[in-house]
Tab-separated table of C-alpha atoms and ligand atoms in Angstrom:
chain	number	residue	atom	x	y	z
A	808	MET	CA	5.648	27.894	9.604
A	809	LYS	CA	6.267	24.314	10.663
A	810	THR	CA	5.341	21.611	8.162
A	811	ILE	CA	3.300	18.784	9.652
A	812	TYR	CA	3.564	15.900	7.239
A	813	LEU	CA	0.587	13.560	7.528
A	814	ASP	CA	0.702	11.909	4.116
A	815	ASN	CA	3.005	8.997	4.868
A	816	ALA	CA	0.846	6.569	2.852
A	817	ALA	CA	1.700	8.616	-0.252
A	818	THR	CA	5.432	8.644	0.361
A	819	THR	CA	8.020	9.089	3.107
A	820	PRO	CA	11.376	10.858	3.241
A	821	CYS	CA	14.560	8.789	3.080
A	822	ARG	CA	16.114	8.158	6.467
A	823	PRO	CA	19.625	9.600	6.801
A	824	GLU	CA	20.996	6.112	7.572
A	825	VAL	CA	19.510	4.919	4.288
A	826	VAL	CA	21.068	7.751	2.282
A	827	GLU	CA	24.407	7.085	3.978
A	828	ALA	CA	24.258	3.384	3.089
A	829	MET	CA	23.450	4.229	-0.533
A	830	LEU	CA	26.039	6.935	-1.201
A	831	PRO	CA	29.160	4.788	-1.855
A	832	TYR	CA	27.310	2.896	-4.595
A	833	PHE	CA	26.937	6.074	-6.624
A	834	THR	CA	30.629	6.895	-6.481
A	835	GLU	CA	33.548	4.683	-5.451
A	836	LYS	CA	31.527	1.415	-5.534
A	837	PHE	CA	30.001	2.127	-8.929
A	838	GLY	CA	31.013	-1.126	-10.639
A	839	ASN	CA	28.673	-3.123	-12.848
A	840	PRO	CA	27.442	-6.001	-10.654
A	841	SER	CA	27.767	-8.394	-13.615
A	842	ALA	CA	31.512	-7.696	-14.006
A	843	ILE	CA	33.915	-10.288	-12.650
A	844	TYR	CA	36.645	-7.956	-11.410
A	845	ASN	CA	36.586	-6.842	-7.822
A	846	LEU	CA	34.811	-3.527	-8.401
A	847	GLY	CA	31.885	-5.436	-9.927
A	848	GLN	CA	31.874	-8.067	-7.222
A	849	VAL	CA	31.676	-5.417	-4.501
A	850	ALA	CA	28.397	-4.254	-6.031
A	851	GLN	CA	27.183	-7.828	-6.599
A	852	ASP	CA	27.933	-8.699	-2.957
A	853	ALA	CA	25.976	-5.672	-1.761
A	854	ILE	CA	22.974	-6.734	-3.855
A	855	GLN	CA	23.147	-10.311	-2.578
A	856	GLN	CA	23.393	-9.075	1.005
A	857	ALA	CA	20.356	-6.854	0.393
A	858	ARG	CA	18.473	-9.838	-1.017
A	859	LYS	CA	19.341	-11.874	2.089
A	860	ASP	CA	18.311	-9.058	4.399
A	861	VAL	CA	14.944	-8.578	2.701
A	862	ALA	CA	14.341	-12.356	2.614
A	863	GLY	CA	15.049	-12.386	6.341
A	864	VAL	CA	12.535	-9.630	7.042
A	865	ILE	CA	9.694	-11.619	5.405
A	866	ASN	CA	11.053	-15.078	6.336
A	867	ALA	CA	11.351	-16.202	2.715
A	868	ALA	CA	12.757	-19.717	2.372
A	869	SER	CA	15.531	-18.430	0.094
A	870	PRO	CA	16.964	-15.057	-0.987
A	871	ASN	CA	16.428	-16.278	-4.564
A	872	GLU	CA	12.707	-15.712	-4.056
A	873	VAL	CA	13.274	-11.948	-3.799
A	874	PHE	CA	13.335	-10.003	-7.097
A	875	PHE	CA	14.151	-6.310	-7.035
A	876	THR	CA	11.953	-4.057	-9.173
A	877	SER	CA	11.531	-0.350	-9.841
A	878	GLY	CA	8.776	-0.083	-7.238
A	879	GLY	CA	5.392	-1.311	-6.109
A	880	SER	CA	3.622	-0.646	-9.399
A	881	GLU	CA	6.123	-2.679	-11.369
A	882	ALA	CA	5.905	-5.542	-8.884
A	883	ASP	CA	2.092	-5.523	-9.148
A	884	ASN	CA	2.172	-5.403	-12.955
A	885	TRP	CA	4.695	-8.210	-13.144
A	886	ALA	CA	2.881	-10.438	-10.654
A	887	LEU	CA	-0.388	-10.306	-12.573
A	888	LYS	CA	0.858	-10.250	-16.148
A	889	GLY	CA	3.708	-12.679	-15.479
A	890	VAL	CA	1.682	-15.331	-13.685
A	891	MET	CA	-1.393	-15.104	-15.942
A	892	ASP	CA	0.848	-15.420	-18.980
A	893	ALA	CA	2.790	-18.357	-17.564
A	894	TYR	CA	-0.357	-20.394	-16.864
A	895	LYS	CA	-2.640	-19.303	-19.697
A	896	GLY	CA	-2.214	-22.413	-21.833
A	897	LYS	CA	-2.316	-24.681	-18.790
A	898	LYS	CA	-4.697	-23.882	-15.972
A	899	GLY	CA	-6.860	-21.183	-17.534
A	900	LYS	CA	-7.535	-17.478	-17.895
A	901	HIS	CA	-9.354	-16.403	-14.735
A	902	LEU	CA	-8.044	-13.922	-12.165
A	903	ILE	CA	-9.725	-12.829	-8.931
A	904	THR	CA	-9.043	-9.475	-7.300
A	905	THR	CA	-11.022	-6.860	-5.368
A	906	LYS	CA	-12.688	-3.537	-6.053
A	907	ILE	CA	-10.468	-1.700	-3.565
A	908	GLU	CA	-7.025	-2.494	-4.976
A	909	HIS	CA	-4.494	0.171	-5.857
A	910	HIS	CA	-4.652	1.249	-9.511
A	911	ALA	CA	-1.405	-0.644	-10.156
A	912	ILE	CA	-3.505	-3.801	-9.721
A	913	LEU	CA	-6.856	-2.576	-11.054
A	914	HIS	CA	-5.519	-1.091	-14.266
A	915	THR	CA	-3.334	-4.156	-14.863
A	916	ALA	CA	-6.383	-6.389	-14.401
A	917	GLN	CA	-8.301	-4.244	-16.911
A	918	PHE	CA	-5.408	-4.543	-19.364
A	919	LEU	CA	-5.493	-8.329	-18.947
A	920	GLU	CA	-9.228	-8.320	-19.693
A	921	GLN	CA	-8.467	-6.531	-22.972
A	922	GLN	CA	-6.010	-9.349	-23.728
A	923	GLY	CA	-8.745	-11.973	-23.324
A	924	PHE	CA	-8.315	-12.910	-19.653
A	925	GLU	CA	-11.323	-12.955	-17.335
A	926	VAL	CA	-11.340	-11.055	-14.069
A	927	THR	CA	-13.675	-11.156	-11.063
A	928	TYR	CA	-13.596	-8.029	-8.884
A	929	LEU	CA	-14.754	-8.937	-5.376
A	930	ASP	CA	-16.956	-6.600	-3.376
A	931	VAL	CA	-15.987	-5.593	0.146
A	932	ASP	CA	-18.161	-4.881	3.178
A	933	LYS	CA	-18.695	-1.465	4.759
A	934	TYR	CA	-15.316	-1.742	6.533
A	935	GLY	CA	-13.477	-2.658	3.345
A	936	LEU	CA	-13.106	-6.329	4.269
A	937	VAL	CA	-13.163	-9.078	1.653
A	938	SER	CA	-15.451	-11.953	2.586
A	939	PRO	CA	-13.604	-15.313	2.606
A	940	GLU	CA	-16.884	-17.051	1.668
A	941	ALA	CA	-17.414	-14.760	-1.317
A	942	PHE	CA	-13.807	-15.336	-2.348
A	943	GLU	CA	-14.210	-19.096	-2.221
A	944	ALA	CA	-17.473	-18.882	-4.188
A	945	ALA	CA	-15.736	-16.884	-6.936
A	946	ILE	CA	-13.069	-19.536	-7.528
A	947	ARG	CA	-13.566	-21.530	-10.739
A	948	PRO	CA	-11.737	-24.551	-12.164
A	949	ASP	CA	-9.844	-22.183	-14.484
A	950	THR	CA	-8.874	-19.657	-11.787
A	951	VAL	CA	-5.120	-19.183	-11.977
A	952	MET	CA	-4.491	-16.591	-9.318
A	953	ALA	CA	-5.964	-14.227	-6.775
A	954	SER	CA	-4.548	-10.824	-5.908
A	955	ILE	CA	-5.841	-9.316	-2.681
A	956	MET	CA	-4.110	-6.408	-1.008
A	957	PHE	CA	-2.643	-6.825	2.474
A	958	ALA	CA	-3.800	-3.418	3.696
A	959	ASN	CA	-5.660	-0.699	1.874
A	960	ASN	CA	-3.782	2.521	1.133
A	961	GLU	CA	-6.808	4.783	1.582
A	962	ILE	CA	-8.825	3.421	4.485
A	963	GLY	CA	-6.158	1.277	6.164
A	964	THR	CA	-8.250	-1.890	6.438
A	965	ILE	CA	-6.146	-5.036	6.861
A	966	GLU	CA	-7.481	-8.075	5.013
A	967	PRO	CA	-7.579	-11.602	6.507
A	968	ILE	CA	-4.619	-12.689	4.374
A	969	LYS	CA	-3.843	-15.995	6.079
A	970	GLU	CA	-7.427	-17.197	5.739
A	971	LEU	CA	-7.708	-16.012	2.128
A	972	ALA	CA	-4.400	-17.625	1.137
A	973	ALA	CA	-5.513	-20.931	2.714
A	974	ILE	CA	-8.724	-20.862	0.669
A	975	ALA	CA	-6.728	-20.128	-2.493
A	976	HIS	CA	-4.395	-23.057	-1.830
A	977	ALA	CA	-7.252	-25.449	-1.090
A	978	HIS	CA	-8.334	-24.799	-4.689
A	979	LYS	CA	-4.798	-24.738	-6.155
A	980	VAL	CA	-5.029	-21.002	-6.829
A	981	ILE	CA	-1.855	-18.899	-6.629
A	982	PHE	CA	-2.073	-16.103	-4.054
A	983	HIS	CA	-0.541	-12.658	-4.594
A	984	THR	CA	-0.803	-9.742	-2.188
A	985	ASP	CA	0.042	-6.080	-2.726
A	986	ALA	CA	1.714	-5.432	0.624
A	987	VAL	CA	3.089	-1.993	-0.232
A	988	GLN	CA	1.301	-0.379	2.731
A	989	ALA	CA	1.880	-3.269	5.130
A	990	PHE	CA	5.500	-4.279	4.511
A	991	CYS	CA	7.471	-3.486	7.698
A	992	HIS	CA	4.334	-1.888	9.195
A	993	GLU	CA	2.605	-5.198	9.978
A	994	LYS	CA	4.290	-8.505	10.782
A	995	ILE	CA	4.641	-10.456	7.529
A	996	ASP	CA	5.973	-14.005	7.469
A	997	VAL	CA	5.308	-15.212	3.931
A	998	GLN	CA	5.625	-18.873	4.885
A	999	GLU	CA	3.367	-18.642	7.908
A	1000	LEU	CA	0.742	-16.637	5.988
A	1001	GLY	CA	0.920	-18.800	2.848
A	1002	ILE	CA	1.747	-15.948	0.468
A	1003	ASP	CA	2.968	-17.019	-2.997
A	1004	LEU	CA	3.800	-13.590	-4.386
A	1005	MET	CA	4.076	-10.233	-2.660
A	1006	SER	CA	4.785	-6.661	-3.784
A	1007	ALA	CA	6.559	-4.017	-1.706
A	1008	SER	CA	8.026	-0.567	-2.325
A	1009	GLY	CA	10.920	1.366	-0.799
A	1010	HIS	CA	9.486	4.861	-0.585
A	1011	LYS	CA	6.607	3.869	1.720
A	1012	LEU	CA	9.047	2.875	4.464
A	1013	TYR	CA	11.669	5.631	4.517
A	1014	GLY	CA	13.624	4.142	1.636
A	1015	PRO	CA	14.290	5.572	-1.824
A	1016	LYS	CA	11.711	6.009	-4.567
A	1017	GLY	CA	12.031	3.903	-7.694
A	1018	VAL	CA	12.882	0.619	-5.999
A	1019	GLY	CA	10.754	-2.200	-4.681
A	1020	MET	CA	10.471	-5.944	-4.802
A	1021	LEU	CA	8.401	-8.868	-5.873
A	1022	TYR	CA	8.630	-11.956	-3.680
A	1023	VAL	CA	7.954	-15.094	-5.738
A	1024	ARG	CA	7.773	-18.385	-3.864
A	1025	ARG	CA	9.885	-21.145	-5.392
A	1026	GLY	CA	7.810	-23.295	-7.725
A	1027	VAL	CA	5.509	-20.495	-8.904
A	1028	ARG	CA	5.921	-19.857	-12.619
A	1029	ILE	CA	6.200	-16.275	-13.791
A	1030	SER	CA	7.095	-15.024	-17.255
A	1031	ASN	CA	10.138	-12.817	-17.670
A	1032	LEU	CA	9.465	-9.110	-17.352
A	1033	ILE	CA	12.381	-7.417	-19.129
A	1034	HIS	CA	14.270	-9.314	-21.812
A	1035	GLY	CA	17.960	-8.629	-22.059
A	1036	GLY	CA	20.809	-9.623	-19.781
A	1037	GLY	CA	20.836	-12.216	-17.034
A	1038	GLN	CA	20.057	-9.931	-14.097
A	1039	GLU	CA	17.494	-11.042	-11.488
A	1040	ARG	CA	17.982	-14.654	-12.571
A	1041	GLY	CA	17.251	-13.743	-16.164
A	1042	LYS	CA	13.733	-12.589	-15.345
A	1043	ARG	CA	14.284	-8.860	-15.244
A	1044	ALA	CA	17.145	-7.552	-17.316
A	1045	THR	CA	18.782	-4.124	-16.839
A	1046	THR	CA	21.867	-3.287	-14.836
A	1047	GLU	CA	20.864	-3.352	-11.202
A	1048	ASN	CA	20.042	-0.163	-9.304
A	1049	THR	CA	22.704	-1.035	-6.747
A	1050	ALA	CA	22.309	2.073	-4.588
A	1051	GLY	CA	18.527	1.809	-4.646
A	1052	ILE	CA	18.574	-1.867	-3.739
A	1053	VAL	CA	20.997	-1.238	-0.869
A	1054	GLY	CA	18.791	1.626	0.341
A	1055	PHE	CA	15.620	-0.447	0.085
A	1056	ALA	CA	17.098	-3.274	2.160
A	1057	LYS	CA	18.528	-0.862	4.726
A	1058	ALA	CA	15.144	0.835	5.096
A	1059	ALA	CA	13.394	-2.521	5.461
A	1060	VAL	CA	15.774	-3.783	8.140
A	1061	LEU	CA	15.544	-0.528	10.115
A	1062	ALA	CA	11.753	-0.366	9.826
A	1063	GLU	CA	11.343	-3.994	10.829
A	1064	ALA	CA	13.546	-3.488	13.906
A	1065	GLU	CA	11.325	-0.673	15.188
A	1066	ARG	CA	8.056	-2.073	13.828
A	1067	GLU	CA	6.402	-3.137	17.073
A	1068	GLU	CA	7.412	-0.029	18.984
A	1069	GLN	CA	6.232	2.266	16.171
A	1070	HIS	CA	3.028	0.308	15.703
A	1071	GLU	CA	2.071	0.773	19.332
A	1072	ARG	CA	3.075	4.443	19.388
A	1073	GLN	CA	1.317	5.396	16.156
A	1074	ALA	CA	-1.835	3.410	16.926
A	1075	ALA	CA	-2.226	5.356	20.188
A	1076	ILE	CA	-1.856	8.696	18.385
A	1077	ARG	CA	-4.221	7.521	15.639
A	1078	ASP	CA	-6.892	6.516	18.159
A	1079	HIS	CA	-6.533	9.796	20.026
A	1080	ALA	CA	-7.064	11.771	16.799
A	1081	ILE	CA	-10.021	9.656	15.674
A	1082	GLN	CA	-11.614	10.037	19.096
A	1083	ARG	CA	-11.137	13.799	19.113
A	1084	ILE	CA	-12.380	14.391	15.578
A	1085	THR	CA	-15.437	12.157	15.807
A	1086	THR	CA	-16.529	13.634	19.140
A	1087	GLU	CA	-15.631	17.305	18.567
A	1088	ILE	CA	-16.846	17.690	14.962
A	1089	PRO	CA	-20.506	16.919	14.212
A	1090	HIS	CA	-21.637	14.903	11.181
A	1091	CYS	CA	-18.488	12.950	10.461
A	1092	PHE	CA	-17.599	9.261	10.553
A	1093	LEU	CA	-14.587	6.967	10.367
A	1094	ASN	CA	-13.930	5.021	7.166
A	1095	GLY	CA	-12.282	1.604	7.307
A	1096	HIS	CA	-12.266	-0.997	10.033
A	1097	PRO	CA	-12.233	0.371	13.612
A	1098	THR	CA	-9.529	-2.034	14.840
A	1099	GLN	CA	-8.309	-4.152	11.901
A	1100	ARG	CA	-6.517	-1.178	10.359
A	1101	LEU	CA	-3.015	0.152	9.779
A	1102	ALA	CA	-1.573	1.829	12.867
A	1103	ASN	CA	-0.920	5.041	10.944
A	1104	ASN	CA	-4.205	5.449	9.069
A	1105	ILE	CA	-6.938	7.971	9.825
A	1106	ASN	CA	-9.707	8.299	7.223
A	1107	ILE	CA	-12.769	10.348	8.086
A	1108	SER	CA	-15.650	11.666	5.975
A	1109	PHE	CA	-17.203	15.036	6.806
A	1110	GLU	CA	-20.684	15.675	5.516
A	1111	PHE	CA	-21.616	18.890	3.672
A	1112	ILE	CA	-18.071	19.792	2.605
A	1113	GLU	CA	-15.659	19.250	-0.287
A	1114	GLY	CA	-12.369	17.535	0.521
A	1115	GLU	CA	-10.422	19.936	-1.646
A	1116	GLY	CA	-11.433	23.009	0.354
A	1117	MET	CA	-10.507	21.204	3.542
A	1118	LEU	CA	-7.051	20.255	2.213
A	1119	LEU	CA	-6.409	23.861	1.164
A	1120	ARG	CA	-7.252	25.112	4.653
A	1121	LEU	CA	-5.056	22.458	6.262
A	1122	GLY	CA	-2.279	23.277	3.786
A	1123	ALA	CA	-2.458	26.963	4.707
A	1124	LYS	CA	-1.491	25.921	8.259
A	1125	GLY	CA	1.373	23.709	7.084
A	1126	ILE	CA	-0.506	20.424	7.319
A	1127	CYS	CA	0.019	17.950	4.473
A	1128	ALA	CA	-2.770	15.396	4.172
A	1129	SER	CA	-4.829	13.918	1.374
A	1130	SER	CA	-8.413	13.216	0.504
A	1131	GLY	CA	-8.078	9.974	-1.434
A	1132	SER	CA	-5.057	8.291	-2.944
A	1133	ALA	CA	-2.335	10.534	-4.361
A	1134	CYS	CA	-3.210	9.418	-7.868
A	1135	THR	CA	-6.916	10.225	-7.643
A	1136	SER	CA	-6.643	13.547	-5.846
A	1137	GLY	CA	-6.485	16.165	-8.537
A	1138	SER	CA	-9.264	14.448	-10.414
A	1139	LEU	CA	-12.919	15.019	-9.638
A	1140	ASP	CA	-13.831	11.347	-9.462
A	1141	PRO	CA	-14.523	10.204	-5.937
A	1142	SER	CA	-12.282	7.463	-4.604
A	1143	HIS	CA	-13.166	3.986	-5.924
A	1144	VAL	CA	-12.389	2.625	-2.464
A	1145	LEU	CA	-14.888	4.891	-0.690
A	1146	LEU	CA	-17.523	4.053	-3.297
A	1147	ALA	CA	-16.798	0.320	-2.844
A	1148	ILE	CA	-17.452	0.535	0.909
A	1149	GLY	CA	-20.833	2.027	0.073
A	1150	LEU	CA	-20.404	5.776	0.492
A	1151	PRO	CA	-22.585	7.912	-1.774
A	1152	HIS	CA	-20.644	10.339	-3.997
A	1153	GLU	CA	-21.226	13.421	-1.845
A	1154	LYS	CA	-19.897	11.742	1.313
A	1155	ALA	CA	-16.940	10.237	-0.528
A	1156	HIS	CA	-15.978	13.742	-1.689
A	1157	GLY	CA	-15.644	15.102	1.846
A	1158	SER	CA	-13.044	12.690	3.126
A	1159	LEU	CA	-9.713	13.238	4.841
A	1160	ARG	CA	-6.842	10.764	4.870
A	1161	ALA	CA	-4.143	11.568	7.409
A	1162	THR	CA	-1.371	9.002	7.651
A	1163	LEU	CA	1.133	9.200	10.490
A	1164	GLY	CA	4.848	8.553	10.367
A	1165	ARG	CA	7.725	7.669	12.669
A	1166	ASP	CA	8.191	11.324	13.642
A	1167	THR	CA	4.522	12.249	14.122
A	1168	THR	CA	3.741	13.408	17.659
A	1169	LEU	CA	0.580	13.743	19.694
A	1170	GLU	CA	1.022	17.537	19.459
A	1171	ASP	CA	1.038	17.291	15.659
A	1172	VAL	CA	-2.306	15.520	15.527
A	1173	ASP	CA	-3.782	17.772	18.217
A	1174	PHE	CA	-2.845	20.750	16.073
A	1175	MET	CA	-4.467	19.060	13.068
A	1176	CYS	CA	-7.657	18.439	15.067
A	1177	ASP	CA	-7.812	22.125	16.085
A	1178	VAL	CA	-7.256	23.354	12.533
A	1179	LEU	CA	-9.743	20.827	11.214
A	1180	LYS	CA	-12.478	21.989	13.573
A	1181	ASP	CA	-12.178	25.540	12.270
A	1182	ALA	CA	-11.800	24.435	8.670
A	1183	ILE	CA	-14.906	22.253	8.683
A	1184	ALA	CA	-16.975	24.900	10.464
A	1185	GLY	CA	-15.775	27.556	7.987
A	1186	LEU	CA	-16.504	25.409	4.942
A	1187	ARG	CA	-19.961	24.538	6.212
A	1188	GLU	CA	-20.720	28.241	6.716
A	1189	MET	CA	-20.274	28.610	2.969
A	1190	SER	CA	-22.006	25.377	1.961
A	1191	PRO	CA	-25.514	25.503	0.451
A	1192	LEU	CA	-25.939	21.847	1.430
A	1193	TRP	CA	-25.269	22.724	5.057
A	1194	GLU	CA	-27.707	25.634	4.831
A	1195	ASP	CA	-30.440	23.349	3.467
A	1196	PHE	CA	-29.712	20.809	6.184
A	1197	GLN	CA	-29.897	23.451	8.913
A	1198	ALA	CA	-33.154	24.808	7.476
A	1199	GLN	CA	-34.723	21.329	7.517
A	1200	GLY	CA	-33.762	20.935	11.160
A	1201	LYS	CA	-35.731	24.004	12.175
B	1398	PLP	C1	2.125	3.295	-3.262
B	1398	PLP	C2	1.419	2.022	-3.585
B	1398	PLP	C3	1.725	1.301	-4.761
B	1398	PLP	C4	2.686	1.821	-5.792
B	1398	PLP	O1	4.013	1.782	-5.362
B	1398	PLP	P1	5.113	2.633	-6.188
B	1398	PLP	O2	6.420	2.186	-5.612
B	1398	PLP	O3	4.824	4.067	-5.944
B	1398	PLP	O4	4.965	2.232	-7.604
B	1398	PLP	C5	1.070	0.111	-4.986
B	1398	PLP	N1	0.175	-0.368	-4.104
B	1398	PLP	C6	-0.141	0.281	-2.972
B	1398	PLP	C7	-1.118	-0.314	-2.019
B	1398	PLP	C8	0.467	1.503	-2.671
B	1398	PLP	O5	0.137	2.151	-1.560
């Protein structure tokens, strides 16, 4: 049976070119990048080249603004804890974020609250959009920073980052964005958009797991994350993950080069699938913004069914998809994102997230639509809720 992988927002496979670029740094180019002999310098040069390449992709003013981390979660943790700590005795203790952030942001914000910081969690509208007016109204004299995601990992909605960053700056608030889902999927020019800090991760763009970055604009203070040696300009000690960093940069450069072409291709397949599902299956609706959304994101709620049963039926046909974020599936709590856009619990439970990748074809999504039609009909046959609904109709 062919596997049809439609969970690219959860993770992606490494591209062969990325693996190839990484391999020498495990073996013959294994030197410690801090060592001054040639073997060390070879590794150091590779890291500096990777830093330059990544800075180029986001148009950072300097490669020194790019800090490599162990992934998106670490970058998110560091951004919030590091900036709030650095300004706590100066500007204040207030942080603004949203109700639809990834748990790497939400749980960090909750931790900061336990430490005595104050956090405002902004609501979103039914599409998952943050209101710039509500954001501005939430800013206080002691607001240090705002963290608003670039694009949501569940429903794909893309936030008005440029406008939000401009509002933040008008009030001298530092602006961080979790761009893990958007990096190399959407065009990101940190200078043009006014982003002060930004998180990204390798494994969401065909790079390795366990490596990511935090962009920190020059002039923004951030406390050191790992104390030890002088790596990452003394801010994050530990001997660099040379192979991972090389792989991350390679993946970013490759993804950025094909970004526009892939965006157009995937958006067309996405729209075809959404059109088919919402017209061929009764009692379902699209979650997220109809147009301001990631090119690869399909998120649809089906009434009168449980997402888990649907995923099992898709899985039996080789289709890998999800019904919430990877971290929340497996638990019985409905997605905090779907609740934040106003779905009642029972509708949030019956949702499908299918996220396309660079290899996904129109045939793949057509097959998914066919399997889905049968799966939903079969599940409804067995659903008491569906039976009640049918009975009321008569
Ligand atoms: C995947 C993801 C993360 C976490 O990244 P890791 O590299 O897996 O730690 C953070 N934020 C968003 C929006 C994500 O999609």
